[in-house]
Structures are given as structure tokens and as C-alpha cells.
Amino acid sequence: MINEPKIVEIKEIIDETPTIKTFKFDWDMETLGKPNPGEFVMIWNFKNEKPMSIAQINDNELAITVKNIGEFTSQLHDLKTGDKIGVRGSYGNGFNNSFEGKNILAIGGGVGMAPIHSIVSDLIKKGNNVDVVAAAVTKDELLYADSLDKLGANIHYCTDDGSFGFKGFATDCTKGLLEDSTYDYAFVCGPEIMMKGIFDILEDANIPAQYSLERYMKCALGVCGQCCVDSEGWRICVEGPVFENDKIYQITEFGKYRRDASGVKF
Amino acid sequence: MLKTNVCGVEFRNPLMLAAGIMGSNASSMNWILKSGAGGVVSKSFSLKPHPGYVNPTTVAVEGGIINAIGLSNPGVDNFKEELKKIDHENNVVIASIYGATPDEFSQLVGEVQEFVDMIELNISCPHAMDGYGASIGQSCDLSNTIVSASCDVAEVPVIAKLTPNVTDITEIAKTCEDAGADALSLINTLGPGMKINIDVARPVLSNKFGGMSGRAIKPIAISNVYSVYEAVDIPLIGVGGIYSWEDVVEFIYAGARAVQIGTAIMDEGVEVFAKINEGLEKFMAEKGFSSIDEMVGLAHREL
């Protein structure tokens, strides 16, 4: 882990969907630290700095997957291969990747598929059977279809508009899967409203799970307090971004509200 | 044994959370109190919500961190709701407030004092906008007017937090004492400091300059506490690079009656408070001290 930005060159840019790109860069695991799936890095484009999930952890290479949703992400999308960015981290408490030979369900909504991709790669390598619910609004926005297929995951595509795979939300798709199968453990990342829905379903089905949360972040070092959540005060940048289901019960703001750059709730 | 009294306010131990660190909401401050701090100082807030600076707002350097968060806060109306939710029982709750004019400070004091035990005036932030923070605390005149205005309306003790970024900190300390401050906390972050990334030849912080905190600033904080202890009669709270019980003992010997801890949380976690209390208590027992009071200012004795 490093606490000041390391400048890296973008080696490859993959146009994943009309709004989502993956950026790959070299990362010397020995000197800079080897991240675990679920951890995040702070990306500095010399104008601003934001947290991004690690989407792939390869041999001395990392990838982040970025959806173009605002000024900063739009600036990232304008970058070309060979351009530079600053990266610090990796930070946070990642997913529990110690499972072997288990039946796992991974659910990702939209660009929330990014950390799901890195944990699924790891779990498959460890001999787990992994079902993935890959959800998006429409067919063109489905992420990592080829890559997950190659890894050997059983993918259940799901689109809000029904343009590909199951028609409807990730929650409905998950409910359907649980009618025929059961799982030892689940991993979830996506819009918080989706995660709240999935949380209720998995709790009813007694499937323990981990959820990757997102909050406004400034220091990422555990001091500024900007990302602390009610009501235990846990820092998303240190105690999170990944929390187990029993901890999610104690995050009373989960699915309800979050805070902006000033700290005002919305 | 660890009890300490700062201008009439009883703390169950001399450790408190420093302003600006994990003090943005009641939940995180309650966590700190549960973890062993005798008190908490909120993140500084102002009358209106303020988003602070664009990231990067913090960067780690040798011996600590440099930050220019830019006094982000949700404004007094929202912050009052957080202050109400802090567990006040047996804990000391301190609001840190900032503004640009005597009127802003006195308004803030009036708004929040019913929810807190003490108020700390941030007249020392080194990366605040012009007219705020250290631009007040670097001037005796401005410090005097702002502290006076705050004390005029305050019904709870007022602490002025001092900046080390002055020619002579004792002058400002005496001015604040004359203006009615009940206690002083020192020091705020040192600097401004800067970190330049050499690959891109660019300052890392979006604000370019920030305040330095952490282990590296402790000797400066100790010397400031030591000097100010000899210059004023009001109680002092030591802040700056405290990581261990040994650090706390140094501050108390220099003249502090309590201390504030911030950056250490980055390296040591929230557990730092319990760990320090345990070490401090053991040290006191070994040395035969029965109260913090007996230790305050011991380094000033003539041999």
C-alpha cells in the first residue's frame, strides 16, 4: 500500500460499453503492494482525485473500470493509451476470498460489476462454483460478458428493459435463481437501492454475503471522517468498502441516505 | 487516576479527539468515545454548508500527512443535529467553530452552546480561505476581537486553538487570554507545507499548500506548549503528533492538562485511545503519581 500517488502510464483502454471503459496499468506488486479483490485505489488525473474499485488484479497489472457519470469520469474517458494518471492505495477492507470448493453467488449491477469481476476471478481460481448475476439497464451496458465467460462463471444476464437475458431487475433475477439453487455465500455490488433489495432477499434465504458500499471520500487514509456511516461511525475507506451482512444491519443509513462533499445528507 | 480538569470541565481521561479528524458526524465521534477518548472535538463548522477543496485534499509524507480539506462541513443547522446525538454521559463534547467575522463567531456560539460542554475557536487553520483560520490567529488584533466576541455570548468555556505559524506564539496566547479565552489548545497543523510529485512536476494537493500534522510536528508542538505555559495562566491542551503514552507524558510535563489526538488514528487505528490510557496509567502508577494534576508542567522545575 502506498499513501502518495504513484504515476503510471495507461497501457490499454477497453471500451466496455457506450458509457464504460476499462483502464489497465502496470503495478509492481512487490514494491507497491498486492491488492485483494474488493479493495480500491485513489485515481488522480492532476485535476481531481476519486476512489475507484479495482476491477482486475493481474500479474503486475491492475485495471479499473469507470462509468462516465460526471466531470471527473468524463476527463478519465478522454484519456488515451500512454497518458498518465496518479494512483495511490490499495485501500480498504476487501472481499473475503478464502472460499474453496463452495457454491457462490455474485451479483453486480451496472459498473458495480467492477469489484465483482475481481472477486469472481479469484474464487474460480480457487475451485468454487460461481453463479454471476450481471445486471444492467440495457444489453449494450452489460459488463465483462466475454471475460466472465472465459473465466468459467455461470452467467445470468439481466436487463431492466429485457433487451438481453432476464427481463427485470437484479432482485427479481436473484429471486428466480434461489427457487432452484442455494448458495453458501454471496458477493454484491451495485447501486445501493439494488443492494438493499438483494440484502433483503439473501437474508430471507439465509445466505451470508458481503456488500461493497460507496460514499463520498476525501483522504482515503481514515482520518478526514467524510465517509463515516451511521450509526457505528465506520469509515468506508478503512472498515469498508466491503461489509458482511451482520455489519450491514448496523449501517442504519444503508439504502436510505448518504452525504455530499459538505457532509449534507441526501 | 486519569481524570483531569480543564477550566472547570472534568474529563475522565486527558485524551480527546482533535478537530478535523473523524469528527464529521455523531456516529464516528461516539465510536471514538467508546474507544476510550474522554472527549471529542467536532470537525470545524461554519454557519453555512461548505464543500471544502477539490481532491486531492490529503497526501502522506515522511512523518505525517499534509491536508487541505478546506473546512468542509454541512453548516450549523445540520451539525446541531449531530451534536445532539453524541453520547454526552461522562464524555466531554466540544464544538469547533469557524467564521470570518466576530459576528459569525458569536452567532455560532449562540447556536450551539446548549448542545456542548465547551467551544473551540478555529482561528488557526493554515489552509483556510482568506479571512478565516490562521489569517485570524496570526494577528493579535483579529484574535482579540474574535475571542472577545465569542466569550461575550458564551455560557460554556471557550478554547482558542492557536497556530504555530507565527513569529511568537506567546504573544497570541496572551492576547487570547486577555480577550477572555478560558483555555488554549495548541498547536494546529504546521505550515503550510507542500508535496510535489516529481514525475509530473506538480503539487499533489489541489490547493497546493496544506497543513502538516503527524509525528514530525510533535517537537514543535511541545516547545510551543512549554513556552505558552510560562506566558499565560489559563489551562493548555496539547495537540500535535501524539502517538503514544510517552508523547502524552511529554505534553503534560510541558504544561498541558489534556491532549488531542488526530493523525495517529491513521496509523494506529481508533484503538489508539485505549492503548494510550493503559500505558499512561501504568506509567503514573510506576512513578507514584496519583493524578494528572501532579504532572502538569513538571518540566519547568528549576533544578
XYZ file of C-alpha atoms in Angstrom:
569
model
C 0.000 0.000 0.000
C 1.271 3.470 -0.826
C -0.135 6.720 0.539
C 1.076 9.135 -2.104
C 0.243 8.940 -5.788
C 2.418 6.743 -7.972
C 2.398 7.929 -11.564
C 1.522 5.161 -14.015
C 1.042 5.064 -17.766
C -2.225 3.775 -19.166
C -1.280 0.652 -21.097
C -4.603 -0.330 -22.538
C -8.097 1.123 -22.718
C -11.055 -1.168 -23.379
C -14.394 0.274 -24.491
C -16.643 -1.995 -22.466
C -19.979 -0.292 -23.181
C -21.036 3.074 -24.652
C -20.557 4.630 -21.181
C -17.951 2.392 -19.510
C -14.207 1.994 -20.144
C -11.567 -0.185 -18.526
C -8.068 1.249 -17.987
C -5.094 -1.059 -17.465
C -1.755 -0.025 -15.989
C 1.346 -1.729 -14.624
C 1.561 -2.196 -10.857
C 4.681 -3.655 -9.281
C 3.057 -5.816 -6.613
C 6.306 -6.231 -4.718
C 7.068 -2.554 -4.175
C 3.561 -1.071 -4.346
C 1.630 -3.835 -2.613
C -0.664 -6.550 -3.923
C -4.346 -5.632 -3.610
C -7.099 -8.058 -2.681
C -10.378 -8.140 -4.602
C -12.778 -5.533 -3.246
C -10.077 -3.016 -2.374
C -9.961 0.359 -4.124
C -7.416 2.879 -5.357
C -7.481 6.677 -5.456
C -7.110 7.887 -9.041
C -5.577 11.343 -9.608
C -5.863 12.904 -13.038
C -3.934 16.020 -11.879
C -7.220 17.939 -11.583
C -9.150 15.844 -9.078
C -8.895 12.545 -7.249
C -11.599 9.918 -6.714
C -11.856 6.356 -5.404
C -12.230 3.578 -7.966
C -12.775 -0.137 -7.421
C -10.103 -2.468 -8.684
C -11.699 -4.483 -11.474
C -8.798 -6.792 -12.304
C -5.716 -7.881 -10.416
C -3.376 -9.482 -12.925
C 0.307 -10.306 -12.883
C 1.897 -6.922 -12.029
C -1.044 -5.155 -13.626
C -4.239 -3.564 -12.334
C -7.375 -2.455 -14.121
C -10.105 -0.027 -13.123
C -13.469 0.183 -14.842
C -15.018 3.631 -14.999
C -18.518 4.748 -15.932
C -18.803 8.222 -17.393
C -21.145 9.918 -14.936
C -19.690 13.384 -14.360
C -16.847 15.822 -14.869
C -14.069 13.674 -13.401
C -15.084 10.420 -15.081
C -15.580 12.261 -18.352
C -11.988 13.559 -18.078
C -10.821 9.978 -17.485
C -12.755 8.809 -20.536
C -10.892 11.391 -22.646
C -7.525 9.804 -21.761
C -5.594 7.848 -24.388
C -3.205 4.931 -24.148
C 0.163 6.307 -22.998
C -1.409 9.076 -20.910
C -0.522 9.200 -17.231
C -2.543 9.081 -14.029
C -1.618 9.045 -10.347
C -2.665 6.041 -8.286
C -2.459 5.550 -4.512
C -3.604 2.621 -2.454
C -4.773 0.000 -2.498
C -7.103 0.845 0.345
C -9.912 -0.648 2.326
C -11.133 -3.917 3.619
C -11.703 -6.109 0.549
C -13.823 -9.176 -0.026
C -13.217 -12.398 1.856
C -11.601 -14.521 -0.829
C -10.750 -17.512 1.338
C -13.537 -19.762 -0.001
C -12.622 -23.018 -1.717
C -14.944 -25.525 -3.396
C -18.091 -23.599 -2.439
C -21.235 -22.666 -4.281
C -21.075 -18.898 -4.652
C -23.468 -16.288 -5.983
C -22.039 -12.955 -7.190
C -24.367 -10.100 -8.088
C -23.261 -6.937 -9.852
C -25.365 -4.036 -11.067
C -24.017 -1.653 -13.713
C -20.439 -0.560 -13.049
C -20.783 -2.336 -9.677
C -19.644 -5.337 -11.710
C -16.067 -3.999 -11.387
C -15.175 -5.395 -7.930
C -17.402 -8.405 -8.638
C -15.160 -9.199 -11.611
C -12.035 -9.263 -9.455
C -13.554 -11.454 -6.711
C -15.140 -13.842 -9.222
C -11.763 -14.353 -10.978
C -10.209 -15.202 -7.639
C -12.984 -17.545 -6.498
C -12.993 -19.500 -9.742
C -9.230 -19.997 -9.484
C -9.838 -21.440 -6.018
C -12.212 -24.102 -7.338
C -15.512 -22.505 -6.360
C -18.624 -22.833 -8.474
C -19.668 -19.259 -9.176
C -23.016 -18.063 -10.496
C -22.962 -14.422 -11.558
C -25.981 -12.176 -11.926
C -24.729 -9.493 -14.315
C -27.313 -6.725 -14.353
C -27.596 -3.587 -16.461
C -30.257 -1.247 -17.752
C -29.917 -2.500 -21.315
C -27.939 -5.021 -23.393
C -25.275 -2.521 -24.506
C -24.430 -1.746 -20.882
C -23.755 -5.331 -19.765
C -20.184 -5.570 -18.496
C -17.479 -8.232 -18.926
C -19.651 -10.747 -20.808
C -16.714 -12.330 -22.653
C -14.263 -12.107 -19.829
C -16.528 -13.764 -17.231
C -17.451 -16.463 -19.700
C -13.780 -17.262 -20.310
C -13.171 -17.418 -16.578
C -15.751 -20.175 -16.291
C -18.503 -18.404 -14.351
C -22.149 -19.343 -14.907
C -23.528 -16.016 -16.025
C -27.145 -14.957 -15.652
C -27.640 -11.816 -17.681
C -30.328 -9.467 -16.618
C -31.510 -6.215 -18.206
C -34.133 -3.761 -16.989
C -35.558 -3.450 -20.498
C -35.283 -7.128 -21.380
C -33.025 -6.471 -24.370
C -30.837 -9.400 -23.268
C -31.227 -12.208 -20.752
C -33.708 -11.992 -17.903
C -36.099 -9.057 -18.208
C -36.236 -7.088 -14.981
C -34.146 -6.049 -12.006
C -31.276 -7.950 -10.414
C -33.524 -8.572 -7.401
C -36.108 -10.442 -9.492
C -33.419 -12.399 -11.304
C -31.862 -13.391 -7.960
C -35.233 -14.474 -6.557
C -35.656 -16.712 -9.609
C -32.231 -18.311 -9.115
C -32.964 -19.025 -5.463
C -36.049 -21.041 -6.426
C -33.833 -23.740 -7.940
C -30.473 -23.350 -6.194
C -28.977 -22.437 -2.911
C -25.589 -20.895 -2.222
C -23.017 -20.983 0.543
C -22.123 -17.325 0.203
C -22.808 -14.249 -1.934
C -20.977 -11.092 -3.056
C -22.888 -7.957 -4.025
C -22.044 -4.591 -5.578
C -24.222 -2.116 -7.411
C -26.491 0.873 -6.831
C -27.376 0.967 -3.136
C -31.092 0.639 -3.800
C -30.343 -2.601 -5.662
C -28.070 -3.837 -2.871
C -30.780 -3.117 -0.293
C -33.241 -5.224 -2.298
C -30.718 -8.047 -2.691
C -29.829 -7.837 1.012
C -33.459 -8.434 1.999
C -33.722 -11.406 -0.375
C -30.455 -13.033 0.739
C -31.278 -12.534 4.408
C -34.652 -14.220 3.898
C -32.835 -17.074 2.212
C -30.224 -17.252 4.997
C -27.335 -16.711 2.604
C -24.482 -14.783 4.226
C -22.996 -12.173 1.931
C -20.604 -9.285 1.562
C -21.635 -5.925 0.136
C -19.369 -3.261 -1.355
C -20.508 0.251 -0.413
C -19.637 3.658 -1.778
C -19.508 7.036 -0.032
C -18.009 10.466 -0.727
C -14.320 10.143 0.038
C -11.575 12.679 0.614
C -8.442 11.408 2.365
C -8.897 7.616 1.958
C -6.458 7.366 4.914
C -9.064 7.014 7.642
C -8.677 10.485 9.123
C -10.956 13.020 7.454
C -14.195 11.363 8.532
C -16.038 12.264 5.344
C -17.019 8.653 4.581
C -18.105 7.655 8.105
C -21.509 5.971 8.129
C -24.306 5.921 10.703
C -24.645 4.550 13.221
C -21.386 2.847 14.145
C -19.272 5.571 12.550
C -17.278 3.095 10.446
C -15.106 4.569 7.711
C -15.905 3.276 4.228
C -12.216 3.800 3.361
C -10.856 1.626 6.195
C -13.524 -0.612 7.753
C -15.173 -0.788 4.278
C -15.900 -0.586 1.452
C -16.879 -4.239 1.924
C -19.108 -5.240 4.848
C -20.582 -8.590 5.822
C -24.339 -8.924 6.193
C -24.258 -8.769 10.006
C -22.441 -5.416 9.800
C -24.870 -4.119 7.178
C -27.623 -4.314 9.833
C -25.627 -1.804 11.878
C -25.197 0.590 8.946
C -28.529 2.262 9.529
C -28.097 4.666 6.615
C -27.725 1.749 4.153
C -30.272 2.160 1.380
C -31.560 5.389 2.939
C -29.178 8.302 2.573
C -25.566 9.364 2.135
C -23.616 12.599 2.488
C -22.224 15.016 -0.125
C -18.852 16.840 -0.143
C -20.080 19.202 2.593
C -21.468 16.395 4.695
C -25.092 17.312 3.970
C -27.342 14.228 3.795
C -29.200 13.440 0.590
C -6.285 8.416 38.283
C -6.516 9.683 34.705
C -9.084 12.392 35.495
C -8.174 15.924 34.507
C -9.821 19.273 34.836
C -9.621 21.955 32.167
C -11.087 25.299 33.319
C -13.690 23.578 35.426
C -14.629 20.887 32.925
C -13.928 17.367 34.187
C -12.504 14.828 31.734
C -12.399 11.149 32.724
C -9.026 10.973 30.998
C -6.800 13.549 29.286
C -7.324 12.234 25.737
C -9.666 13.782 23.224
C -10.225 13.625 19.522
C -8.648 16.580 17.693
C -10.751 18.776 15.434
C -10.906 17.818 11.783
C -10.336 14.109 12.323
C -13.292 11.727 12.088
C -15.477 14.409 13.642
C -17.983 14.908 10.856
C -20.862 13.061 12.427
C -22.156 11.855 15.781
C -21.648 8.194 14.883
C -17.921 8.445 14.363
C -17.479 10.673 17.441
C -19.449 8.179 19.555
C -17.167 5.436 18.270
C -14.115 7.445 19.377
C -15.640 7.990 22.822
C -16.428 4.287 23.149
C -12.835 3.591 22.131
C -11.505 5.411 25.164
C -11.327 9.145 24.480
C -12.514 11.305 27.366
C -13.781 13.940 24.961
C -14.287 14.785 21.328
C -13.811 17.965 19.350
C -16.060 18.116 16.312
C -14.812 18.947 12.861
C -14.901 22.728 12.488
C -18.177 24.001 11.133
C -19.499 27.319 9.948
C -22.886 28.981 9.551
C -23.493 27.656 6.037
C -22.573 24.294 4.440
C -19.213 24.327 2.698
C -17.812 21.641 0.360
C -14.110 22.349 1.016
C -11.467 21.956 -1.667
C -11.413 19.593 -4.613
C -9.354 16.388 -4.099
C -6.536 15.549 -3.598
C -7.057 17.081 -0.183
C -4.617 14.866 1.704
C -1.243 13.305 0.986
C 1.030 11.293 3.223
C 4.639 12.427 3.605
C 7.545 11.372 5.774
C 6.466 11.829 9.385
C 2.804 12.566 8.801
C 0.294 13.958 6.365
C -0.368 17.266 4.664
C -4.002 18.202 4.309
C -6.036 20.927 2.735
C -9.551 19.587 3.147
C -10.706 23.207 3.164
C -13.033 23.200 6.189
C -15.791 21.216 4.516
C -18.866 20.964 6.745
C -22.633 20.673 6.477
C -23.336 24.006 8.226
C -24.518 24.717 11.760
C -28.156 23.676 11.286
C -27.164 20.179 10.148
C -24.314 19.961 12.624
C -26.561 20.734 15.580
C -28.465 17.566 14.782
C -25.217 15.594 15.029
C -24.171 17.276 18.289
C -27.487 16.271 19.855
C -26.810 12.614 19.039
C -23.400 12.454 20.728
C -23.341 10.383 23.894
C -22.808 13.117 26.486
C -22.822 10.901 29.553
C -19.427 11.036 31.225
C -17.947 12.450 28.000
C -16.866 15.968 27.139
C -18.268 17.267 23.862
C -16.589 20.234 22.237
C -17.770 22.049 19.121
C -15.104 23.516 16.875
C -16.428 26.540 15.030
C -15.040 28.836 12.367
C -16.049 32.028 10.656
C -14.542 35.206 9.274
C -16.025 37.900 11.488
C -16.703 38.419 15.204
C -20.393 38.366 14.370
C -20.175 34.958 12.659
C -18.319 33.503 15.641
C -20.735 34.904 18.213
C -23.735 33.706 16.182
C -22.247 30.209 16.059
C -21.542 30.224 19.801
C -25.144 31.217 20.470
C -26.479 28.496 18.174
C -24.543 25.537 19.556
C -23.633 26.120 23.163
C -26.675 24.375 24.608
C -25.513 21.127 22.967
C -21.868 21.102 24.062
C -19.651 21.359 27.126
C -17.058 23.640 25.559
C -16.443 25.529 22.324
C -13.131 25.608 20.477
C -12.499 28.540 18.154
C -10.667 27.608 14.985
C -8.567 30.690 14.421
C -5.633 28.648 13.217
C -6.361 26.519 10.130
C -3.417 27.178 7.775
C -5.244 26.338 4.547
C -8.459 28.251 5.135
C -9.714 30.797 2.684
C -8.585 34.428 3.146
C -10.111 35.925 6.231
C -10.574 32.590 8.021
C -8.463 30.308 10.181
C -4.813 31.265 10.573
C -5.364 34.646 8.951
C -7.201 35.466 12.196
C -4.812 33.653 14.532
C -1.742 35.286 13.046
C -2.981 38.703 14.054
C -3.210 39.788 17.680
C -5.894 42.360 16.857
C -8.134 39.950 14.981
C -7.652 37.207 17.565
C -8.595 39.620 20.289
C -11.816 40.783 18.618
C -12.934 37.295 17.661
C -12.175 35.713 21.035
C -13.812 38.642 22.856
C -16.931 38.464 20.706
C -17.213 34.728 21.301
C -16.623 34.968 25.039
C -19.164 37.785 25.395
C -22.007 35.461 24.410
C -20.580 32.155 25.648
C -22.038 30.455 28.683
C -19.687 27.471 28.290
C -15.876 27.647 28.428
C -14.197 28.877 25.259
C -10.930 27.400 23.971
C -8.879 29.281 21.383
C -6.901 26.936 19.119
C -3.601 28.520 18.172
C -1.473 28.271 15.070
C 2.263 27.610 15.352
C 2.782 29.570 12.146
C 3.571 32.861 13.869
C 6.705 34.675 14.960
C 5.886 34.384 18.647
C 3.059 32.137 19.782
C 3.175 33.529 23.336
C 2.004 36.944 22.124
C -1.103 35.449 20.520
C -1.635 33.258 23.576
C -1.539 36.273 25.909
C -3.892 38.189 23.599
C -6.410 35.335 23.674
C -6.133 35.114 27.460
C -6.729 38.871 27.754
C -9.706 38.568 25.418
C -11.332 36.112 27.802
C -10.416 32.665 26.476
C -10.873 30.046 29.196
C -8.272 27.679 27.737
C -5.932 27.362 24.775
C -5.266 24.395 22.548
C -2.031 24.284 20.628
C -0.975 23.605 18.003
C -2.987 23.441 14.794
C -1.245 21.963 11.751
C 2.124 23.354 10.821
C 2.960 25.053 7.598
C 1.723 25.471 5.064
C 3.577 22.508 3.632
C 3.672 21.144 0.114
C 4.261 17.845 -1.662
C 5.393 17.904 -5.277
C 5.140 14.821 -7.431
C 8.438 14.668 -9.314
C 7.179 12.549 -12.206
C 4.717 15.205 -13.284
C 6.362 18.232 -11.588
C 3.117 19.190 -9.886
C 1.950 19.857 -6.337
C -0.245 16.941 -5.279
C -2.844 18.864 -3.280
C -5.423 20.707 -5.362
C -4.926 23.655 -3.016
C -1.145 23.212 -3.500
C -0.486 24.076 0.168
C -1.726 22.239 3.232
C -1.213 21.850 6.946
C 1.310 19.313 8.188
C 0.332 17.004 11.014
C 1.709 13.792 12.486
C 4.824 12.628 14.290
C 7.137 15.159 12.646
C 5.434 18.180 14.215
C 5.487 16.926 17.810
C 8.738 18.647 18.890
C 7.364 21.985 17.675
C 4.083 21.420 19.497
C 5.938 20.501 22.694
C 8.089 23.625 22.565
C 5.039 25.810 21.912
C 3.152 24.315 24.855
C 6.242 24.777 27.024
C 6.643 28.452 26.076
C 2.960 29.309 26.339
C 2.721 27.594 29.752
C 5.181 30.175 31.055
C 3.317 33.069 29.424
C -0.308 32.534 30.484
C -2.327 31.387 33.484
C -5.179 29.638 31.669
C -5.045 25.861 31.088
C -3.498 24.397 27.939
C -4.491 21.479 25.736
C -1.615 19.949 23.765
C -2.031 18.846 20.149
C 0.439 17.710 17.510
C 1.903 14.333 16.645
C 0.738 12.378 19.679
C 1.015 8.637 19.009
C 1.885 7.086 22.359
C 1.526 7.466 26.125
C 5.120 8.699 26.204
C 4.066 11.567 23.919
C 1.200 12.416 26.265
C 3.541 12.495 29.262
C 5.830 14.880 27.375
C 2.930 17.237 26.647
C 1.733 17.141 30.265
C 5.243 17.782 31.575
C 5.467 20.704 29.123
C 2.318 22.167 30.666
C -0.780 20.640 29.032
C -3.713 19.490 31.183
C -5.187 17.429 28.360
C -4.263 16.474 24.815
C -5.905 15.990 21.448
C -5.102 13.142 19.083
C -5.686 13.123 15.335
C -3.286 11.815 12.723
C -2.254 8.840 14.874
C -5.638 7.307 14.067
C -4.378 6.773 10.508
C -1.542 4.509 11.662
C -2.732 3.176 14.997
C -6.485 2.986 14.413
C -9.226 4.103 16.736
C -7.740 1.750 19.349
C -5.000 4.341 19.970
C -7.039 5.965 22.785
C -7.412 2.820 24.902
C -3.792 1.887 24.308
C -2.505 5.288 25.447
C -4.758 5.367 28.526
C -3.463 1.982 29.581
C 0.186 2.961 29.137
C -0.323 6.293 30.852
C -1.980 4.750 33.873
C 0.807 2.203 34.222
C 3.462 4.916 33.958
C 1.728 7.043 36.586
C 1.496 4.109 38.975
C 5.168 3.268 38.477
C 6.234 6.855 39.061
C 3.932 7.259 42.054
C 1.628 9.902 40.569
C -1.966 9.773 41.757
C -3.342 12.458 39.424
C -2.623 14.223 36.147
C -2.622 17.441 38.143
C 0.638 16.442 39.840
C 2.343 16.062 36.484
C 1.303 19.273 34.719
C 4.278 21.479 33.922
C 6.878 19.358 35.728
C 9.469 20.064 33.036
C 9.521 23.703 34.185
C 11.049 22.943 37.586
C 14.364 24.601 38.357
C 16.965 22.004 39.279
